[in-house]
Amino acid sequence: MKFLIVFVALFAMAVARPNEAEIVRQDVDVAPENWSSNLEIRDGTIIVQEGVLKNVGTEHEAAVVHGSFSWVDEKTGERFTTNYVADENGYQPQGAHLPVAPVA
Ligand SMILES: *[C@@H]1O[C@H](CO)[C@@H](O)[C@H](O)[C@H]1NC(C)=O
């Protein structure tokens, strides 16, 4: 549940932009043990998330979330995409623009 709250907060932050953000597509589907959402904004921002609860009803109950944020740099027109998995191993983002930790 903590993950869900964090992701709802991230989602809200992504949507709350200082200038008027026109939503061109928004789909939200929430079931008791899984959910998905898609949001596309006129400026090219795309936010996608799919989540599922696993080990429901056990002490190992956990949310597993797959998603991505993608946005276009206003100046260069370059698109940046971050894909992530968030699960019991933490938040694991991946993107061509993100640094990769050196192998220990
Ligand atoms: C949740 O899972 C059910 C069963 O697999 C599926 O039919 C449904 O589309 C899923 N819903 C979401 C929001 O992912």
PDB file of N, CA and C and ligand atoms in Angstrom:
ATOM      1  N   MET A   1       0.827  -1.203   0.000  1.00  0.00           N
ATOM      2  CA  MET A   1       0.000   0.000   0.000  1.00  0.00           C
ATOM      3  C   MET A   1       0.867   1.262   0.000  1.00  0.00           C
ATOM      4  N   LYS A   2       2.025   1.194   0.687  1.00  0.00           N
ATOM      5  CA  LYS A   2       2.918   2.351   0.702  1.00  0.00           C
ATOM      6  C   LYS A   2       3.345   2.731  -0.716  1.00  0.00           C
ATOM      7  N   PHE A   3       3.659   1.701  -1.527  1.00  0.00           N
ATOM      8  CA  PHE A   3       4.043   1.950  -2.921  1.00  0.00           C
ATOM      9  C   PHE A   3       2.949   2.689  -3.654  1.00  0.00           C
ATOM     10  N   LEU A   4       1.740   2.235  -3.414  1.00  0.00           N
ATOM     11  CA  LEU A   4       0.612   2.823  -4.128  1.00  0.00           C
ATOM     12  C   LEU A   4       0.523   4.308  -3.791  1.00  0.00           C
ATOM     13  N   ILE A   5       0.689   4.627  -2.507  1.00  0.00           N
ATOM     14  CA  ILE A   5       0.590   6.026  -2.088  1.00  0.00           C
ATOM     15  C   ILE A   5       1.709   6.841  -2.729  1.00  0.00           C
ATOM     16  N   VAL A   6       2.927   6.300  -2.736  1.00  0.00           N
ATOM     17  CA  VAL A   6       4.057   7.004  -3.350  1.00  0.00           C
ATOM     18  C   VAL A   6       3.782   7.232  -4.828  1.00  0.00           C
ATOM     19  N   PHE A   7       3.258   6.224  -5.503  1.00  0.00           N
ATOM     20  CA  PHE A   7       3.055   6.371  -6.946  1.00  0.00           C
ATOM     21  C   PHE A   7       1.889   7.282  -7.287  1.00  0.00           C
ATOM     22  N   VAL A   8       0.893   7.260  -6.457  1.00  0.00           N
ATOM     23  CA  VAL A   8      -0.203   8.202  -6.689  1.00  0.00           C
ATOM     24  C   VAL A   8       0.328   9.625  -6.506  1.00  0.00           C
ATOM     25  N   ALA A   9       1.202   9.812  -5.512  1.00  0.00           N
ATOM     26  CA  ALA A   9       1.788  11.137  -5.279  1.00  0.00           C
ATOM     27  C   ALA A   9       2.670  11.551  -6.458  1.00  0.00           C
ATOM     28  N   LEU A  10       3.480  10.637  -6.981  1.00  0.00           N
ATOM     29  CA  LEU A  10       4.336  10.938  -8.138  1.00  0.00           C
ATOM     30  C   LEU A  10       3.486  11.307  -9.343  1.00  0.00           C
ATOM     31  N   PHE A  11       2.437  10.547  -9.514  1.00  0.00           N
ATOM     32  CA  PHE A  11       1.525  10.772 -10.628  1.00  0.00           C
ATOM     33  C   PHE A  11       0.913  12.171 -10.515  1.00  0.00           C
ATOM     34  N   ALA A  12       0.495  12.522  -9.317  1.00  0.00           N
ATOM     35  CA  ALA A  12      -0.117  13.835  -9.091  1.00  0.00           C
ATOM     36  C   ALA A  12       0.900  14.940  -9.362  1.00  0.00           C
ATOM     37  N   MET A  13       2.157  14.720  -8.953  1.00  0.00           N
ATOM     38  CA  MET A  13       3.203  15.724  -9.180  1.00  0.00           C
ATOM     39  C   MET A  13       3.458  15.886 -10.673  1.00  0.00           C
ATOM     40  N   ALA A  14       3.446  14.760 -11.386  1.00  0.00           N
ATOM     41  CA  ALA A  14       3.708  14.821 -12.820  1.00  0.00           C
ATOM     42  C   ALA A  14       2.595  15.568 -13.535  1.00  0.00           C
ATOM     43  N   VAL A  15       1.402  15.453 -13.025  1.00  0.00           N
ATOM     44  CA  VAL A  15       0.257  16.095 -13.668  1.00  0.00           C
ATOM     45  C   VAL A  15       0.178  17.574 -13.306  1.00  0.00           C
ATOM     46  N   ALA A  16       0.570  17.891 -12.062  1.00  0.00           N
ATOM     47  CA  ALA A  16       0.475  19.281 -11.583  1.00  0.00           C
ATOM     48  C   ALA A  16       1.662  20.077 -12.115  1.00  0.00           C
ATOM     49  N   ARG A  17       1.506  20.678 -13.262  1.00  0.00           N
ATOM     50  CA  ARG A  17       2.579  21.452 -13.862  1.00  0.00           C
ATOM     51  C   ARG A  17       2.188  22.921 -13.795  1.00  0.00           C
ATOM     52  N   PRO A  18       3.175  23.795 -13.768  1.00  0.00           N
ATOM     53  CA  PRO A  18       2.855  25.208 -13.587  1.00  0.00           C
ATOM     54  C   PRO A  18       2.020  25.787 -14.737  1.00  0.00           C
ATOM     55  N   ASN A  19       2.273  25.353 -15.955  1.00  0.00           N
ATOM     56  CA  ASN A  19       1.460  25.880 -17.065  1.00  0.00           C
ATOM     57  C   ASN A  19       0.298  24.920 -17.327  1.00  0.00           C
ATOM     58  N   GLU A  20      -0.648  25.389 -18.045  1.00  0.00           N
ATOM     59  CA  GLU A  20      -1.849  24.613 -18.341  1.00  0.00           C
ATOM     60  C   GLU A  20      -1.455  23.345 -19.115  1.00  0.00           C
ATOM     61  N   ALA A  21      -1.728  22.183 -18.543  1.00  0.00           N
ATOM     62  CA  ALA A  21      -1.382  20.935 -19.219  1.00  0.00           C
ATOM     63  C   ALA A  21      -2.667  20.318 -19.762  1.00  0.00           C
ATOM     64  N   GLU A  22      -2.757  20.262 -21.059  1.00  0.00           N
ATOM     65  CA  GLU A  22      -3.971  19.723 -21.650  1.00  0.00           C
ATOM     66  C   GLU A  22      -3.841  18.210 -21.796  1.00  0.00           C
ATOM     67  N   ILE A  23      -4.743  17.509 -21.162  1.00  0.00           N
ATOM     68  CA  ILE A  23      -4.725  16.046 -21.206  1.00  0.00           C
ATOM     69  C   ILE A  23      -5.359  15.599 -22.519  1.00  0.00           C
ATOM     70  N   VAL A  24      -4.622  14.806 -23.284  1.00  0.00           N
ATOM     71  CA  VAL A  24      -5.183  14.323 -24.545  1.00  0.00           C
ATOM     72  C   VAL A  24      -5.703  12.893 -24.416  1.00  0.00           C
ATOM     73  N   ARG A  25      -5.206  12.165 -23.403  1.00  0.00           N
ATOM     74  CA  ARG A  25      -5.728  10.813 -23.195  1.00  0.00           C
ATOM     75  C   ARG A  25      -5.521  10.451 -21.731  1.00  0.00           C
ATOM     76  N   GLN A  26      -6.521   9.865 -21.130  1.00  0.00           N
ATOM     77  CA  GLN A  26      -6.370   9.428 -19.749  1.00  0.00           C
ATOM     78  C   GLN A  26      -7.250   8.207 -19.536  1.00  0.00           C
ATOM     79  N   ASP A  27      -6.635   7.090 -19.185  1.00  0.00           N
ATOM     80  CA  ASP A  27      -7.371   5.861 -18.883  1.00  0.00           C
ATOM     81  C   ASP A  27      -6.895   5.378 -17.532  1.00  0.00           C
ATOM     82  N   VAL A  28      -7.821   5.105 -16.662  1.00  0.00           N
ATOM     83  CA  VAL A  28      -7.471   4.568 -15.344  1.00  0.00           C
ATOM     84  C   VAL A  28      -8.380   3.383 -15.106  1.00  0.00           C
ATOM     85  N   ASP A  29      -7.783   2.275 -14.709  1.00  0.00           N
ATOM     86  CA  ASP A  29      -8.557   1.060 -14.460  1.00  0.00           C
ATOM     87  C   ASP A  29      -8.041   0.484 -13.143  1.00  0.00           C
ATOM     88  N   VAL A  30      -8.877   0.458 -12.151  1.00  0.00           N
ATOM     89  CA  VAL A  30      -8.437   0.000 -10.831  1.00  0.00           C
ATOM     90  C   VAL A  30      -9.295  -1.169 -10.390  1.00  0.00           C
ATOM     91  N   ALA A  31      -8.682  -2.301 -10.149  1.00  0.00           N
ATOM     92  CA  ALA A  31      -9.348  -3.486  -9.616  1.00  0.00           C
ATOM     93  C   ALA A  31      -8.747  -3.740  -8.232  1.00  0.00           C
ATOM     94  N   PRO A  32      -9.357  -4.601  -7.424  1.00  0.00           N
ATOM     95  CA  PRO A  32      -8.839  -4.781  -6.062  1.00  0.00           C
ATOM     96  C   PRO A  32      -7.369  -5.222  -6.013  1.00  0.00           C
ATOM     97  N   GLU A  33      -6.936  -6.039  -6.975  1.00  0.00           N
ATOM     98  CA  GLU A  33      -5.567  -6.566  -6.886  1.00  0.00           C
ATOM     99  C   GLU A  33      -4.677  -6.125  -8.031  1.00  0.00           C
ATOM    100  N   ASN A  34      -5.159  -5.281  -8.894  1.00  0.00           N
ATOM    101  CA  ASN A  34      -4.320  -4.751  -9.969  1.00  0.00           C
ATOM    102  C   ASN A  34      -4.894  -3.426 -10.459  1.00  0.00           C
ATOM    103  N   TRP A  35      -4.072  -2.686 -11.126  1.00  0.00           N
ATOM    104  CA  TRP A  35      -4.520  -1.393 -11.627  1.00  0.00           C
ATOM    105  C   TRP A  35      -3.630  -0.980 -12.799  1.00  0.00           C
ATOM    106  N   SER A  36      -4.133  -0.083 -13.592  1.00  0.00           N
ATOM    107  CA  SER A  36      -3.313   0.471 -14.667  1.00  0.00           C
ATOM    108  C   SER A  36      -3.772   1.894 -14.937  1.00  0.00           C
ATOM    109  N   SER A  37      -2.851   2.709 -15.400  1.00  0.00           N
ATOM    110  CA  SER A  37      -3.228   4.058 -15.803  1.00  0.00           C
ATOM    111  C   SER A  37      -2.347   4.504 -16.950  1.00  0.00           C
ATOM    112  N   ASN A  38      -2.920   5.310 -17.808  1.00  0.00           N
ATOM    113  CA  ASN A  38      -2.231   5.892 -18.961  1.00  0.00           C
ATOM    114  C   ASN A  38      -2.610   7.343 -19.008  1.00  0.00           C
ATOM    115  N   LEU A  39      -1.621   8.191 -19.163  1.00  0.00           N
ATOM    116  CA  LEU A  39      -1.899   9.621 -19.250  1.00  0.00           C
ATOM    117  C   LEU A  39      -1.024  10.203 -20.343  1.00  0.00           C
ATOM    118  N   GLU A  40      -1.633  10.961 -21.218  1.00  0.00           N
ATOM    119  CA  GLU A  40      -0.869  11.619 -22.267  1.00  0.00           C
ATOM    120  C   GLU A  40      -1.251  13.090 -22.265  1.00  0.00           C
ATOM    121  N   ILE A  41      -0.237  13.955 -22.268  1.00  0.00           N
ATOM    122  CA  ILE A  41      -0.450  15.400 -22.204  1.00  0.00           C
ATOM    123  C   ILE A  41      -0.051  16.000 -23.549  1.00  0.00           C
ATOM    124  N   ARG A  42      -0.702  17.084 -23.919  1.00  0.00           N
ATOM    125  CA  ARG A  42      -0.480  17.744 -25.218  1.00  0.00           C
ATOM    126  C   ARG A  42       0.999  17.988 -25.518  1.00  0.00           C
ATOM    127  N   ASP A  43       1.810  18.273 -24.494  1.00  0.00           N
ATOM    128  CA  ASP A  43       3.236  18.563 -24.738  1.00  0.00           C
ATOM    129  C   ASP A  43       4.064  17.309 -25.032  1.00  0.00           C
ATOM    130  N   GLY A  44       3.416  16.147 -25.111  1.00  0.00           N
ATOM    131  CA  GLY A  44       4.139  14.927 -25.471  1.00  0.00           C
ATOM    132  C   GLY A  44       4.497  14.055 -24.278  1.00  0.00           C
ATOM    133  N   THR A  45       4.180  14.524 -23.073  1.00  0.00           N
ATOM    134  CA  THR A  45       4.465  13.729 -21.882  1.00  0.00           C
ATOM    135  C   THR A  45       3.527  12.515 -21.843  1.00  0.00           C
ATOM    136  N   ILE A  46       4.097  11.341 -21.591  1.00  0.00           N
ATOM    137  CA  ILE A  46       3.300  10.115 -21.501  1.00  0.00           C
ATOM    138  C   ILE A  46       3.685   9.399 -20.206  1.00  0.00           C
ATOM    139  N   ILE A  47       2.709   9.072 -19.408  1.00  0.00           N
ATOM    140  CA  ILE A  47       2.952   8.400 -18.129  1.00  0.00           C
ATOM    141  C   ILE A  47       2.097   7.140 -18.111  1.00  0.00           C
ATOM    142  N   VAL A  48       2.753   6.012 -17.964  1.00  0.00           N
ATOM    143  CA  VAL A  48       2.065   4.724 -18.018  1.00  0.00           C
ATOM    144  C   VAL A  48       2.431   3.944 -16.757  1.00  0.00           C
ATOM    145  N   GLN A  49       1.467   3.288 -16.183  1.00  0.00           N
ATOM    146  CA  GLN A  49       1.752   2.490 -14.996  1.00  0.00           C
ATOM    147  C   GLN A  49       0.833   1.283 -14.941  1.00  0.00           C
ATOM    148  N   GLU A  50       1.406   0.143 -14.569  1.00  0.00           N
ATOM    149  CA  GLU A  50       0.611  -1.068 -14.345  1.00  0.00           C
ATOM    150  C   GLU A  50       1.072  -1.682 -13.044  1.00  0.00           C
ATOM    151  N   GLY A  51       0.141  -2.038 -12.215  1.00  0.00           N
ATOM    152  CA  GLY A  51       0.537  -2.607 -10.941  1.00  0.00           C
ATOM    153  C   GLY A  51      -0.297  -3.814 -10.603  1.00  0.00           C
ATOM    154  N   VAL A  52       0.290  -4.656  -9.790  1.00  0.00           N
ATOM    155  CA  VAL A  52      -0.415  -5.847  -9.319  1.00  0.00           C
ATOM    156  C   VAL A  52       0.027  -6.126  -7.883  1.00  0.00           C
ATOM    157  N   LEU A  53      -0.909  -6.593  -7.086  1.00  0.00           N
ATOM    158  CA  LEU A  53      -0.552  -7.018  -5.728  1.00  0.00           C
ATOM    159  C   LEU A  53      -0.203  -8.484  -5.792  1.00  0.00           C
ATOM    160  N   LYS A  54       0.881  -8.873  -5.152  1.00  0.00           N
ATOM    161  CA  LYS A  54       1.200 -10.303  -5.109  1.00  0.00           C
ATOM    162  C   LYS A  54       1.235 -10.783  -3.659  1.00  0.00           C
ATOM    163  N   ASN A  55       1.136 -12.081  -3.512  1.00  0.00           N
ATOM    164  CA  ASN A  55       1.085 -12.701  -2.180  1.00  0.00           C
ATOM    165  C   ASN A  55      -0.013 -12.078  -1.324  1.00  0.00           C
ATOM    166  N   VAL A  56      -1.158 -11.840  -1.969  1.00  0.00           N
ATOM    167  CA  VAL A  56      -2.259 -11.167  -1.281  1.00  0.00           C
ATOM    168  C   VAL A  56      -2.679 -11.944  -0.038  1.00  0.00           C
ATOM    169  N   GLY A  57      -2.849 -11.222   1.054  1.00  0.00           N
ATOM    170  CA  GLY A  57      -3.330 -11.819   2.293  1.00  0.00           C
ATOM    171  C   GLY A  57      -2.250 -12.505   3.108  1.00  0.00           C
ATOM    172  N   THR A  58      -1.004 -12.451   2.627  1.00  0.00           N
ATOM    173  CA  THR A  58       0.082 -13.045   3.405  1.00  0.00           C
ATOM    174  C   THR A  58       0.950 -11.922   3.962  1.00  0.00           C
ATOM    175  N   GLU A  59       1.887 -12.260   4.808  1.00  0.00           N
ATOM    176  CA  GLU A  59       2.749 -11.200   5.336  1.00  0.00           C
ATOM    177  C   GLU A  59       3.741 -10.711   4.274  1.00  0.00           C
ATOM    178  N   HIS A  60       3.811 -11.416   3.141  1.00  0.00           N
ATOM    179  CA  HIS A  60       4.692 -10.968   2.043  1.00  0.00           C
ATOM    180  C   HIS A  60       3.935 -10.228   0.948  1.00  0.00           C
ATOM    181  N   GLU A  61       2.733  -9.771   1.281  1.00  0.00           N
ATOM    182  CA  GLU A  61       1.951  -9.019   0.293  1.00  0.00           C
ATOM    183  C   GLU A  61       2.777  -7.820  -0.179  1.00  0.00           C
ATOM    184  N   ALA A  62       2.841  -7.626  -1.482  1.00  0.00           N
ATOM    185  CA  ALA A  62       3.641  -6.529  -2.028  1.00  0.00           C
ATOM    186  C   ALA A  62       3.044  -6.068  -3.346  1.00  0.00           C
ATOM    187  N   ALA A  63       3.247  -4.795  -3.628  1.00  0.00           N
ATOM    188  CA  ALA A  63       2.830  -4.253  -4.922  1.00  0.00           C
ATOM    189  C   ALA A  63       4.011  -4.355  -5.879  1.00  0.00           C
ATOM    190  N   VAL A  64       3.743  -4.758  -7.086  1.00  0.00           N
ATOM    191  CA  VAL A  64       4.757  -4.768  -8.150  1.00  0.00           C
ATOM    192  C   VAL A  64       4.247  -3.820  -9.233  1.00  0.00           C
ATOM    193  N   VAL A  65       5.019  -2.782  -9.487  1.00  0.00           N
ATOM    194  CA  VAL A  65       4.583  -1.757 -10.427  1.00  0.00           C
ATOM    195  C   VAL A  65       5.587  -1.680 -11.576  1.00  0.00           C
ATOM    196  N   HIS A  66       5.082  -1.678 -12.800  1.00  0.00           N
ATOM    197  CA  HIS A  66       5.891  -1.431 -13.994  1.00  0.00           C
ATOM    198  C   HIS A  66       5.369  -0.142 -14.610  1.00  0.00           C
ATOM    199  N   GLY A  67       6.256   0.706 -15.039  1.00  0.00           N
ATOM    200  CA  GLY A  67       5.745   1.917 -15.660  1.00  0.00           C
ATOM    201  C   GLY A  67       6.816   2.666 -16.402  1.00  0.00           C
ATOM    202  N   SER A  68       6.398   3.766 -16.968  1.00  0.00           N
ATOM    203  CA  SER A  68       7.357   4.639 -17.640  1.00  0.00           C
ATOM    204  C   SER A  68       6.854   6.081 -17.623  1.00  0.00           C
ATOM    205  N   PHE A  69       7.814   6.989 -17.680  1.00  0.00           N
ATOM    206  CA  PHE A  69       7.511   8.398 -17.926  1.00  0.00           C
ATOM    207  C   PHE A  69       8.295   8.750 -19.175  1.00  0.00           C
ATOM    208  N   SER A  70       7.706   9.512 -20.024  1.00  0.00           N
ATOM    209  CA  SER A  70       8.385   9.915 -21.242  1.00  0.00           C
ATOM    210  C   SER A  70       8.011  11.363 -21.510  1.00  0.00           C
ATOM    211  N   TRP A  71       8.991  12.178 -21.826  1.00  0.00           N
ATOM    212  CA  TRP A  71       8.705  13.584 -22.075  1.00  0.00           C
ATOM    213  C   TRP A  71       9.642  14.105 -23.166  1.00  0.00           C
ATOM    214  N   VAL A  72       9.245  15.221 -23.750  1.00  0.00           N
ATOM    215  CA  VAL A  72      10.005  15.822 -24.843  1.00  0.00           C
ATOM    216  C   VAL A  72      10.642  17.105 -24.334  1.00  0.00           C
ATOM    217  N   ASP A  73      11.944  17.238 -24.546  1.00  0.00           N
ATOM    218  CA  ASP A  73      12.643  18.463 -24.164  1.00  0.00           C
ATOM    219  C   ASP A  73      12.123  19.604 -25.039  1.00  0.00           C
ATOM    220  N   GLU A  74      11.647  20.672 -24.392  1.00  0.00           N
ATOM    221  CA  GLU A  74      11.036  21.789 -25.137  1.00  0.00           C
ATOM    222  C   GLU A  74      12.013  22.433 -26.116  1.00  0.00           C
ATOM    223  N   LYS A  75      13.313  22.473 -25.742  1.00  0.00           N
ATOM    224  CA  LYS A  75      14.283  23.189 -26.577  1.00  0.00           C
ATOM    225  C   LYS A  75      14.805  22.330 -27.727  1.00  0.00           C
ATOM    226  N   THR A  76      15.128  21.078 -27.424  1.00  0.00           N
ATOM    227  CA  THR A  76      15.778  20.244 -28.451  1.00  0.00           C
ATOM    228  C   THR A  76      14.798  19.323 -29.163  1.00  0.00           C
ATOM    229  N   GLY A  77      13.633  19.117 -28.577  1.00  0.00           N
ATOM    230  CA  GLY A  77      12.680  18.183 -29.169  1.00  0.00           C
ATOM    231  C   GLY A  77      13.033  16.729 -28.895  1.00  0.00           C
ATOM    232  N   GLU A  78      14.097  16.519 -28.126  1.00  0.00           N
ATOM    233  CA  GLU A  78      14.528  15.150 -27.835  1.00  0.00           C
ATOM    234  C   GLU A  78      13.569  14.503 -26.832  1.00  0.00           C
ATOM    235  N   ARG A  79      13.216  13.250 -27.068  1.00  0.00           N
ATOM    236  CA  ARG A  79      12.346  12.524 -26.141  1.00  0.00           C
ATOM    237  C   ARG A  79      13.187  11.740 -25.145  1.00  0.00           C
ATOM    238  N   PHE A  80      12.840  11.851 -23.886  1.00  0.00           N
ATOM    239  CA  PHE A  80      13.496  11.091 -22.826  1.00  0.00           C
ATOM    240  C   PHE A  80      12.486  10.118 -22.247  1.00  0.00           C
ATOM    241  N   THR A  81      12.914   8.914 -21.996  1.00  0.00           N
ATOM    242  CA  THR A  81      12.015   7.910 -21.430  1.00  0.00           C
ATOM    243  C   THR A  81      12.693   7.218 -20.256  1.00  0.00           C
ATOM    244  N   THR A  82      11.987   7.140 -19.170  1.00  0.00           N
ATOM    245  CA  THR A  82      12.441   6.363 -18.015  1.00  0.00           C
ATOM    246  C   THR A  82      11.457   5.227 -17.823  1.00  0.00           C
ATOM    247  N   ASN A  83      11.953   4.012 -17.881  1.00  0.00           N
ATOM    248  CA  ASN A  83      11.136   2.843 -17.546  1.00  0.00           C
ATOM    249  C   ASN A  83      11.506   2.441 -16.133  1.00  0.00           C
ATOM    250  N   TYR A  84      10.554   1.963 -15.391  1.00  0.00           N
ATOM    251  CA  TYR A  84      10.910   1.536 -14.040  1.00  0.00           C
ATOM    252  C   TYR A  84      10.116   0.318 -13.615  1.00  0.00           C
ATOM    253  N   VAL A  85      10.712  -0.367 -12.661  1.00  0.00           N
ATOM    254  CA  VAL A  85      10.007  -1.415 -11.926  1.00  0.00           C
ATOM    255  C   VAL A  85      10.112  -1.002 -10.470  1.00  0.00           C
ATOM    256  N   ALA A  86       9.025  -1.088  -9.751  1.00  0.00           N
ATOM    257  CA  ALA A  86       9.068  -0.822  -8.313  1.00  0.00           C
ATOM    258  C   ALA A  86       8.421  -2.022  -7.639  1.00  0.00           C
ATOM    259  N   ASP A  87       9.196  -2.691  -6.820  1.00  0.00           N
ATOM    260  CA  ASP A  87       8.679  -3.886  -6.161  1.00  0.00           C
ATOM    261  C   ASP A  87       9.361  -4.023  -4.810  1.00  0.00           C
ATOM    262  N   GLU A  88       9.349  -5.219  -4.253  1.00  0.00           N
ATOM    263  CA  GLU A  88       9.936  -5.399  -2.926  1.00  0.00           C
ATOM    264  C   GLU A  88      11.452  -5.157  -2.937  1.00  0.00           C
ATOM    265  N   ASN A  89      12.059  -5.068  -4.122  1.00  0.00           N
ATOM    266  CA  ASN A  89      13.484  -4.742  -4.222  1.00  0.00           C
ATOM    267  C   ASN A  89      13.727  -3.255  -4.429  1.00  0.00           C
ATOM    268  N   GLY A  90      12.671  -2.456  -4.345  1.00  0.00           N
ATOM    269  CA  GLY A  90      12.838  -1.015  -4.445  1.00  0.00           C
ATOM    270  C   GLY A  90      12.445  -0.474  -5.811  1.00  0.00           C
ATOM    271  N   TYR A  91      12.775   0.787  -5.999  1.00  0.00           N
ATOM    272  CA  TYR A  91      12.460   1.503  -7.242  1.00  0.00           C
ATOM    273  C   TYR A  91      13.659   1.350  -8.165  1.00  0.00           C
ATOM    274  N   GLN A  92      13.435   0.793  -9.349  1.00  0.00           N
ATOM    275  CA  GLN A  92      14.550   0.492 -10.259  1.00  0.00           C
ATOM    276  C   GLN A  92      14.301   1.171 -11.606  1.00  0.00           C
ATOM    277  N   PRO A  93      14.756   2.423 -11.728  1.00  0.00           N
ATOM    278  CA  PRO A  93      14.562   3.137 -12.992  1.00  0.00           C
ATOM    279  C   PRO A  93      15.632   2.764 -14.014  1.00  0.00           C
ATOM    280  N   GLN A  94      15.287   2.887 -15.285  1.00  0.00           N
ATOM    281  CA  GLN A  94      16.231   2.659 -16.382  1.00  0.00           C
ATOM    282  C   GLN A  94      15.931   3.639 -17.483  1.00  0.00           C
ATOM    283  N   GLY A  95      16.974   4.272 -17.996  1.00  0.00           N
ATOM    284  CA  GLY A  95      16.760   5.177 -19.119  1.00  0.00           C
ATOM    285  C   GLY A  95      18.105   5.510 -19.721  1.00  0.00           C
ATOM    286  N   ALA A  96      18.116   5.769 -21.035  1.00  0.00           N
ATOM    287  CA  ALA A  96      19.375   6.052 -21.730  1.00  0.00           C
ATOM    288  C   ALA A  96      20.050   7.291 -21.139  1.00  0.00           C
ATOM    289  N   HIS A  97      19.247   8.215 -20.559  1.00  0.00           N
ATOM    290  CA  HIS A  97      19.794   9.454 -20.017  1.00  0.00           C
ATOM    291  C   HIS A  97      20.197   9.318 -18.559  1.00  0.00           C
ATOM    292  N   LEU A  98      19.948   8.156 -17.947  1.00  0.00           N
ATOM    293  CA  LEU A  98      20.261   7.999 -16.525  1.00  0.00           C
ATOM    294  C   LEU A  98      21.626   7.353 -16.356  1.00  0.00           C
ATOM    295  N   PRO A  99      22.361   7.780 -15.339  1.00  0.00           N
ATOM    296  CA  PRO A  99      23.652   7.138 -15.086  1.00  0.00           C
ATOM    297  C   PRO A  99      23.452   5.703 -14.613  1.00  0.00           C
ATOM    298  N   VAL A 100      24.395   4.848 -14.914  1.00  0.00           N
ATOM    299  CA  VAL A 100      24.363   3.464 -14.474  1.00  0.00           C
ATOM    300  C   VAL A 100      25.443   3.304 -13.411  1.00  0.00           C
ATOM    301  N   ALA A 101      25.094   2.681 -12.302  1.00  0.00           N
ATOM    302  CA  ALA A 101      26.074   2.503 -11.218  1.00  0.00           C
ATOM    303  C   ALA A 101      27.214   1.620 -11.709  1.00  0.00           C
ATOM    304  N   PRO A 102      28.451   1.982 -11.341  1.00  0.00           N
ATOM    305  CA  PRO A 102      29.578   1.126 -11.746  1.00  0.00           C
ATOM    306  C   PRO A 102      29.440  -0.256 -11.103  1.00  0.00           C
ATOM    307  N   VAL A 103      29.927  -1.271 -11.791  1.00  0.00           N
ATOM    308  CA  VAL A 103      29.873  -2.632 -11.258  1.00  0.00           C
ATOM    309  C   VAL A 103      30.920  -2.713 -10.147  1.00  0.00           C
ATOM    310  N   ALA A 104      30.495  -3.161  -8.966  1.00  0.00           N
ATOM    311  CA  ALA A 104      31.399  -3.199  -7.807  1.00  0.00           C
ATOM    312  C   ALA A 104      32.442  -4.308  -7.969  1.00  0.00           C
TER     313      ALA A 104
HETATM  314  C1  LIG B   1      -6.645  -7.250 -13.603  1.00  0.00           C
HETATM  315  O1  LIG B   1      -6.514  -8.646 -13.802  1.00  0.00           O
HETATM  316  C2  LIG B   1      -7.632  -9.219 -14.451  1.00  0.00           C
HETATM  317  C3  LIG B   1      -7.425 -10.727 -14.474  1.00  0.00           C
HETATM  318  O2  LIG B   1      -6.156 -11.065 -14.961  1.00  0.00           O
HETATM  319  C4  LIG B   1      -7.734  -8.627 -15.864  1.00  0.00           C
HETATM  320  O3  LIG B   1      -8.826  -9.189 -16.555  1.00  0.00           O
HETATM  321  C5  LIG B   1      -7.904  -7.138 -15.751  1.00  0.00           C
HETATM  322  O4  LIG B   1      -7.897  -6.562 -17.045  1.00  0.00           O
HETATM  323  C6  LIG B   1      -6.790  -6.521 -14.931  1.00  0.00           C
HETATM  324  N1  LIG B   1      -7.113  -5.145 -14.663  1.00  0.00           N
HETATM  325  C7  LIG B   1      -6.184  -4.189 -14.701  1.00  0.00           C
HETATM  326  C8  LIG B   1      -6.637  -2.851 -14.283  1.00  0.00           C
HETATM  327  O5  LIG B   1      -5.012  -4.401 -15.028  1.00  0.00           O
END
